[in-house]
Coordinates of C-alpha atoms in Angstrom, one line a residue:
Chain A
M63 CA 0.0 0.0 0.0
Q64 CA 2.7 2.4 1.0
A65 CA 4.7 1.4 -2.1
N66 CA 1.7 2.2 -4.3
N67 CA 1.3 5.6 -2.7
L68 CA 5.0 6.3 -3.3
N69 CA 4.7 5.3 -6.9
K70 CA 1.8 7.6 -7.6
L71 CA 2.8 10.7 -9.4
N72 CA 0.6 13.5 -8.1
P73 CA 0.3 16.8 -10.0
E74 CA 2.3 18.6 -7.4
L75 CA 5.2 16.2 -7.7
I76 CA 5.1 16.5 -11.5
D77 CA 5.3 20.2 -11.2
K78 CA 8.4 19.9 -9.0
I79 CA 9.9 17.4 -11.5
I80 CA 9.4 19.9 -14.3
N81 CA 11.0 22.7 -12.4
V82 CA 14.0 20.5 -11.6
A83 CA 14.3 19.4 -15.2
Y84 CA 14.3 23.0 -16.5
G85 CA 16.7 24.2 -13.8
D86 CA 14.6 26.7 -11.9
A87 CA 13.6 24.6 -8.8
S88 CA 14.5 25.6 -5.3
F89 CA 17.2 23.6 -3.4
F90 CA 14.5 21.9 -1.3
E91 CA 12.5 20.9 -4.4
R92 CA 15.7 19.5 -6.0
M93 CA 16.4 17.4 -3.0
I94 CA 13.0 15.9 -2.8
V95 CA 12.8 15.1 -6.5
N96 CA 16.3 13.6 -6.7
W97 CA 15.6 11.5 -3.6
K98 CA 12.4 10.2 -5.1
A99 CA 13.9 9.6 -8.5
S100 CA 16.6 7.5 -6.9
R101 CA 13.9 5.3 -5.3
I102 CA 11.0 5.3 -7.7
S103 CA 11.5 4.4 -11.4
E104 CA 8.5 6.2 -12.6
V105 CA 9.7 9.5 -11.1
R106 CA 13.1 8.9 -12.6
K107 CA 11.6 8.2 -16.0
V108 CA 9.5 11.4 -16.0
L109 CA 12.5 13.4 -14.8
E110 CA 14.7 12.2 -17.6
E111 CA 12.1 12.8 -20.2
Y112 CA 11.6 16.4 -19.1
K113 CA 15.4 16.9 -18.8
A114 CA 15.9 15.7 -22.4
T115 CA 13.2 18.1 -23.6
A116 CA 14.7 21.0 -21.6
N117 CA 18.2 20.4 -23.0
S118 CA 16.8 20.3 -26.5
V119 CA 15.0 23.6 -26.0
H120 CA 18.1 25.2 -24.6
D121 CA 20.2 24.0 -27.5
V122 CA 17.9 25.5 -30.1
R123 CA 19.9 27.6 -32.5
K124 CA 18.9 31.3 -32.6
E125 CA 18.2 33.0 -35.9
E126 CA 20.3 36.0 -37.0
L127 CA 18.6 39.1 -38.3
P128 CA 19.7 39.8 -41.9
E129 CA 21.8 42.9 -42.2
Y130 CA 19.7 44.4 -44.9
V131 CA 16.9 44.9 -42.5
V132 CA 19.0 47.0 -40.2
E133 CA 20.4 48.9 -43.2
S134 CA 17.0 49.8 -44.5
V135 CA 16.0 51.1 -41.0
R136 CA 19.1 53.3 -40.9
R137 CA 18.5 54.6 -44.3
R138 CA 14.9 55.5 -43.5
I139 CA 16.0 57.3 -40.3
E140 CA 18.6 59.3 -42.2
F141 CA 16.0 60.3 -44.8
E142 CA 13.6 61.4 -42.1
N143 CA 16.3 63.4 -40.3
E144 CA 17.4 65.2 -43.5
S145 CA 13.8 66.2 -44.2
E146 CA 13.4 67.5 -40.7
N147 CA 16.7 69.2 -40.9
L148 CA 15.8 71.2 -44.0
I149 CA 12.6 72.4 -42.4
S150 CA 14.3 73.3 -39.1
K151 CA 17.1 75.0 -41.0
I152 CA 14.6 77.3 -42.7
Y153 CA 12.8 77.8 -39.4
F154 CA 15.9 78.6 -37.5
A155 CA 17.2 80.9 -40.3
L156 CA 14.1 83.0 -40.0
F157 CA 13.4 82.9 -36.3
S158 CA 16.6 82.0 -34.5
K159 CA 17.9 85.6 -34.1
P160 CA 15.6 88.4 -32.8
I161 CA 16.6 90.8 -35.6
F162 CA 15.6 88.4 -38.3
S163 CA 12.3 87.4 -36.7
A164 CA 11.6 91.2 -36.1
A165 CA 12.3 91.9 -39.8
V166 CA 10.1 89.1 -41.0
V167 CA 7.2 90.2 -38.8
S168 CA 7.7 93.8 -39.9
I169 CA 7.6 92.8 -43.6
I170 CA 4.4 90.8 -43.0
A171 CA 2.8 93.7 -41.1
L172 CA 3.7 96.2 -43.7
A173 CA 2.3 94.1 -46.5
I174 CA -1.0 93.8 -44.6
I175 CA -1.2 97.5 -43.9
S176 CA -0.3 98.3 -47.5
I177 CA -3.1 96.2 -48.8
F178 CA -5.6 98.0 -46.5
I179 CA -4.4 101.4 -47.6
F180 CA -4.4 100.6 -51.3
R181 CA -7.9 99.4 -51.1
Q182 CA -9.1 102.6 -49.5
T183 CA -7.4 105.1 -51.9
V184 CA -8.7 103.5 -55.1
E185 CA -12.4 104.6 -55.3
I186 CA -14.4 102.9 -57.9
P187 CA -17.1 105.4 -59.1
K188 CA -20.6 104.3 -58.9
Y189 CA -23.3 105.5 -61.4
S190 CA -27.0 105.4 -61.1
K191 CA -29.3 103.5 -63.4
A192 CA -30.6 106.7 -65.0
E193 CA -27.1 108.0 -65.8
I194 CA -26.2 104.7 -67.4
E195 CA -29.3 104.7 -69.6
L196 CA -28.6 108.3 -70.6
A197 CA -25.1 107.4 -71.6
Q198 CA -26.2 104.5 -73.7
Q199 CA -28.7 106.7 -75.5
Q200 CA -26.1 109.3 -76.2
L201 CA -23.8 106.7 -77.5
G202 CA -26.4 105.4 -79.8
E203 CA -27.1 108.9 -81.2
S204 CA -23.4 109.5 -81.8
I205 CA -23.0 106.2 -83.7
A206 CA -26.1 107.2 -85.8
I207 CA -24.5 110.5 -86.7
V208 CA -21.2 108.9 -87.7
N209 CA -23.1 106.4 -89.8
K210 CA -25.0 109.1 -91.6
V211 CA -21.8 111.0 -92.4
F212 CA -20.2 107.9 -93.8
N213 CA -23.3 107.1 -96.0
K214 CA -23.3 110.7 -97.4
A215 CA -19.6 110.5 -98.2
E216 CA -20.1 107.2 -100.0
Q217 CA -22.9 108.5 -102.1
K218 CA -21.0 111.7 -103.0
L219 CA -18.0 109.6 -104.0
D220 CA -20.0 107.2 -106.1
K221 CA -22.3 109.6 -107.9
E222 CA -20.5 112.8 -108.2
I223 CA -16.8 112.4 -107.9
L224 CA -16.2 109.1 -109.6
N225 CA -18.9 109.4 -112.3
K226 CA -18.6 113.0 -113.2
R227 CA -15.1 114.2 -112.6
V228 CA -12.9 111.1 -112.6
S229 CA -14.5 109.1 -115.4
K230 CA -14.9 112.3 -117.6
Q231 CA -11.2 113.0 -117.5
L232 CA -10.4 109.3 -118.2
N233 CA -12.7 109.3 -121.3
K234 CA -11.0 112.5 -122.6
G235 CA -7.6 110.9 -122.2
L236 CA -8.6 107.7 -123.9
N237 CA -10.1 109.6 -126.9
L238 CA -6.9 111.5 -127.4
V239 CA -5.0 108.2 -127.5
N240 CA -7.4 106.8 -130.0
E241 CA -7.2 109.8 -132.3
Y242 CA -3.4 109.7 -132.2
L243 CA -3.1 106.0 -132.9
I244 CA -5.8 105.7 -135.6
G245 CA -5.5 109.2 -137.1
G246 CA -1.7 109.3 -137.3
Chain B
M249 CA 25.2 62.1 -32.2
L250 CA 24.5 60.7 -28.8
E251 CA 21.0 59.6 -29.9
S252 CA 22.6 57.7 -32.8
S253 CA 25.1 56.0 -30.6
K254 CA 22.3 55.0 -28.2
F255 CA 20.2 53.7 -31.0
N256 CA 23.0 51.7 -32.6
F257 CA 23.9 50.2 -29.3
L258 CA 20.3 49.1 -28.6
V259 CA 19.9 47.7 -32.1
D260 CA 23.0 45.6 -31.8
Q261 CA 22.0 44.3 -28.4
H262 CA 18.4 43.4 -29.2
K263 CA 17.9 42.9 -33.0
N264 CA 18.2 39.1 -32.9
R265 CA 16.1 38.9 -29.8
I266 CA 13.3 40.9 -31.5
F267 CA 13.6 38.9 -34.6
N268 CA 13.5 35.5 -33.0
Y269 CA 10.6 36.4 -30.8
A270 CA 8.6 37.7 -33.8
L271 CA 9.6 34.6 -35.8
Y272 CA 8.1 32.3 -33.2
M273 CA 5.0 34.4 -32.8
L274 CA 4.3 35.0 -36.5
R275 CA 5.9 31.8 -38.0
N276 CA 6.8 33.7 -41.1
R277 CA 10.2 35.2 -41.9
M278 CA 9.0 38.2 -43.9
D279 CA 6.5 39.2 -41.4
A280 CA 9.1 38.8 -38.6
E281 CA 11.4 41.1 -40.5
D282 CA 8.7 43.7 -41.0
I283 CA 7.9 43.7 -37.3
T284 CA 11.6 43.9 -36.4
Q285 CA 11.9 47.0 -38.6
E286 CA 8.9 48.6 -37.1
V287 CA 10.2 48.0 -33.6
M288 CA 13.6 49.6 -34.5
I289 CA 11.9 52.6 -36.0
R290 CA 9.7 53.1 -32.9
T291 CA 12.8 52.7 -30.7
W292 CA 14.4 55.5 -32.6
Q293 CA 11.3 57.7 -32.3
N294 CA 11.3 57.2 -28.6
I295 CA 15.0 57.1 -28.0
N296 CA 14.9 60.1 -25.6
K297 CA 11.7 59.1 -23.8
F298 CA 12.5 55.9 -22.0
N299 CA 15.0 55.0 -19.4
F300 CA 18.0 53.3 -20.9
N301 CA 18.0 50.6 -18.2
A302 CA 14.4 49.7 -18.9
A303 CA 15.0 49.7 -22.7
R304 CA 15.1 45.9 -22.9
A305 CA 11.6 45.4 -21.4
W306 CA 10.2 48.3 -23.5
I307 CA 11.6 46.9 -26.7
M308 CA 10.2 43.4 -26.0
R309 CA 6.9 44.8 -24.9
T310 CA 6.6 46.8 -28.2
T311 CA 7.6 43.6 -30.1
H312 CA 5.0 41.5 -28.3
N313 CA 2.2 44.1 -28.9
L314 CA 3.0 44.5 -32.5
C315 CA 3.0 40.7 -33.0
I316 CA -0.3 40.4 -31.3
D317 CA -1.8 43.2 -33.3
Y318 CA -0.5 41.7 -36.5
L319 CA -1.9 38.3 -35.7
R320 CA -5.3 39.7 -34.8
K321 CA -5.4 41.8 -37.9
N322 CA -4.4 39.0 -40.3
Q323 CA -6.0 36.2 -38.4
L324 CA -3.2 33.9 -39.2
N325 CA -4.0 30.2 -39.0
F326 CA -1.4 27.8 -37.7
Q327 CA -0.1 26.7 -41.0
R328 CA 3.5 27.5 -41.5
E329 CA 4.0 29.5 -44.7
I330 CA 7.8 29.6 -44.9
P331 CA 9.8 27.3 -42.8
I332 CA 12.0 29.0 -40.3
D333 CA 15.0 26.8 -40.8
N334 CA 15.2 24.4 -43.7
E335 CA 18.8 23.6 -43.2
Q336 CA 19.1 22.7 -39.5
N337 CA 18.9 19.0 -38.9
N338 CA 20.5 18.5 -35.5
Y339 CA 20.3 15.1 -34.0
L340 CA 20.7 14.9 -30.3
E341 CA 22.6 11.8 -29.6
D342 CA 22.3 9.9 -26.4
K343 CA 24.6 7.1 -25.7
S344 CA 22.6 5.6 -22.8
N345 CA 20.6 2.4 -22.8
E346 CA 18.5 1.9 -25.9
A347 CA 15.6 0.4 -24.0
N348 CA 15.2 3.6 -21.9
P349 CA 12.2 5.5 -23.2
A350 CA 13.9 8.8 -22.5
T351 CA 16.7 7.8 -24.9
V352 CA 14.2 6.9 -27.6
V353 CA 12.6 10.3 -27.3
N354 CA 15.9 12.0 -27.2
K355 CA 17.3 10.2 -30.3
K356 CA 14.3 11.1 -32.4
M357 CA 14.3 14.8 -31.5
T358 CA 15.6 17.3 -34.0
G359 CA 16.1 21.0 -33.9
T360 CA 13.4 21.7 -36.4
K361 CA 10.9 19.6 -34.6
I362 CA 11.6 21.4 -31.3
K363 CA 11.0 24.7 -33.1
S364 CA 7.9 23.4 -34.7
A365 CA 6.5 22.2 -31.3
I366 CA 7.3 25.6 -29.7
E367 CA 5.5 27.4 -32.6
N368 CA 2.5 25.2 -32.1
L369 CA 2.1 26.2 -28.5
P370 CA -1.0 28.4 -27.8
E371 CA -0.2 32.1 -28.0
K372 CA -0.6 32.6 -24.2
L373 CA 1.8 29.8 -23.4
K374 CA 4.2 30.5 -26.2
S375 CA 5.0 34.1 -25.2
P376 CA 6.3 33.4 -21.7
F377 CA 8.0 30.2 -22.8
V378 CA 10.0 31.8 -25.6
L379 CA 10.9 34.8 -23.4
Y380 CA 12.0 32.7 -20.5
E381 CA 13.6 29.6 -22.1
L382 CA 15.0 31.0 -25.3
E383 CA 15.5 34.7 -24.6
G384 CA 16.6 34.5 -21.0
F385 CA 14.2 37.0 -19.4
K386 CA 13.3 36.7 -15.8
Y387 CA 9.8 36.3 -14.4
K388 CA 9.5 39.9 -13.3
E389 CA 10.6 41.2 -16.8
I390 CA 8.2 38.8 -18.5
S391 CA 5.4 40.1 -16.2
K392 CA 6.1 43.7 -17.4
I393 CA 6.5 42.7 -21.0
L394 CA 3.3 40.8 -21.2
D395 CA 1.5 43.0 -18.7
V396 CA 0.3 40.0 -16.6
P397 CA 0.7 39.2 -12.9
L398 CA 3.9 37.3 -11.9
N399 CA 1.9 34.2 -10.9
T400 CA 0.3 34.0 -14.3
V401 CA 3.7 34.0 -15.9
K402 CA 4.8 31.0 -13.7
V403 CA 1.6 29.1 -14.3
N404 CA 1.6 29.6 -18.0
L405 CA 5.3 28.7 -18.2
L406 CA 4.6 25.4 -16.4
R407 CA 1.7 24.7 -18.7
A408 CA 3.8 25.4 -21.7
R409 CA 6.4 22.9 -20.6
K410 CA 3.8 20.2 -20.1
H411 CA 2.2 21.0 -23.5
L412 CA 5.5 20.8 -25.2
Q413 CA 6.3 17.5 -23.6
K414 CA 3.0 16.1 -24.9
E415 CA 3.7 17.4 -28.4
L416 CA 7.1 15.9 -28.5
K417 CA 6.0 12.6 -27.0
F418 CA 3.3 12.3 -29.6
Y419 CA 5.9 13.0 -32.3
A420 CA 8.3 10.4 -30.9
S421 CA 5.5 7.8 -30.8
E422 CA 4.7 8.6 -34.4
Q423 CA 8.3 8.1 -35.4
L424 CA 8.4 4.7 -33.7
K425 CA 5.5 3.4 -35.7

């Protein structure tokens, strides 16, 4: 009966065996487990199995990170730093010294003030509706007068100047030429 | 200049640790590289904000959180896409009695199978197991990294060891058939 009880592996004992096999048991736990393993074959068997597994786990080879991964990270960090540096350079160039920041602020203030002043001095004249209609009517009358003048000029040119004076002289000239050529 | 030196020092110290942890969590080399890159960039962005002595825990906590976010976002199944290590084929030789069951298990164990068994652990058990057994963190550090109580770390670690043992015994029994 007592032998059967000793041979039984209770969960608490198994936990101790595991701790001993993996090397993180207390001194007391190691003593108990090793004593029992020396007397009970089942305990010894379980202990050896767990020790074998623990040794295999601790012997597992670790993977090495490929160097290109680290290089790509370094390149990305450098790129981000350069971008930040450019922005900070501009920022510091403008605002690092009081005189520069004062000059920038003054320029901006002057520009704003100038815009306001310019807008006030340039007055856009405003006309009423009646004035606009009157102006349109006068424009129409003026165009009609000019049109009339051009029409009269055209008529005078066609009927009097070209017909009577220009063509008459041309005919006279042509007759003289005819008489010369035929008569002579 | 000082920031660059600090950053370079931290990267050299922790790059493999970050990568290995991400590899076990995500089980995909490309994803692990992406996560590692992201962790390094965040380290740079926060280089002046955290205590240098607490950098190790901060870096691993960031790695863990990014891995969890990635897993939840992508809802990865437990199929391995790219094997972590195709070349390693270490046999662990044991010269003790052939009839001893521990010897049989030991002989059949390979490096790749151990890694596979660790990968197949449930996420809650895998994290403390990898951090403790493979990366050498202490219970308190793991508690901070995973943001769980100390006792939870110890319990989950014990459960992970039992789970792993079952996995490997199953594998060993399959090999013997």
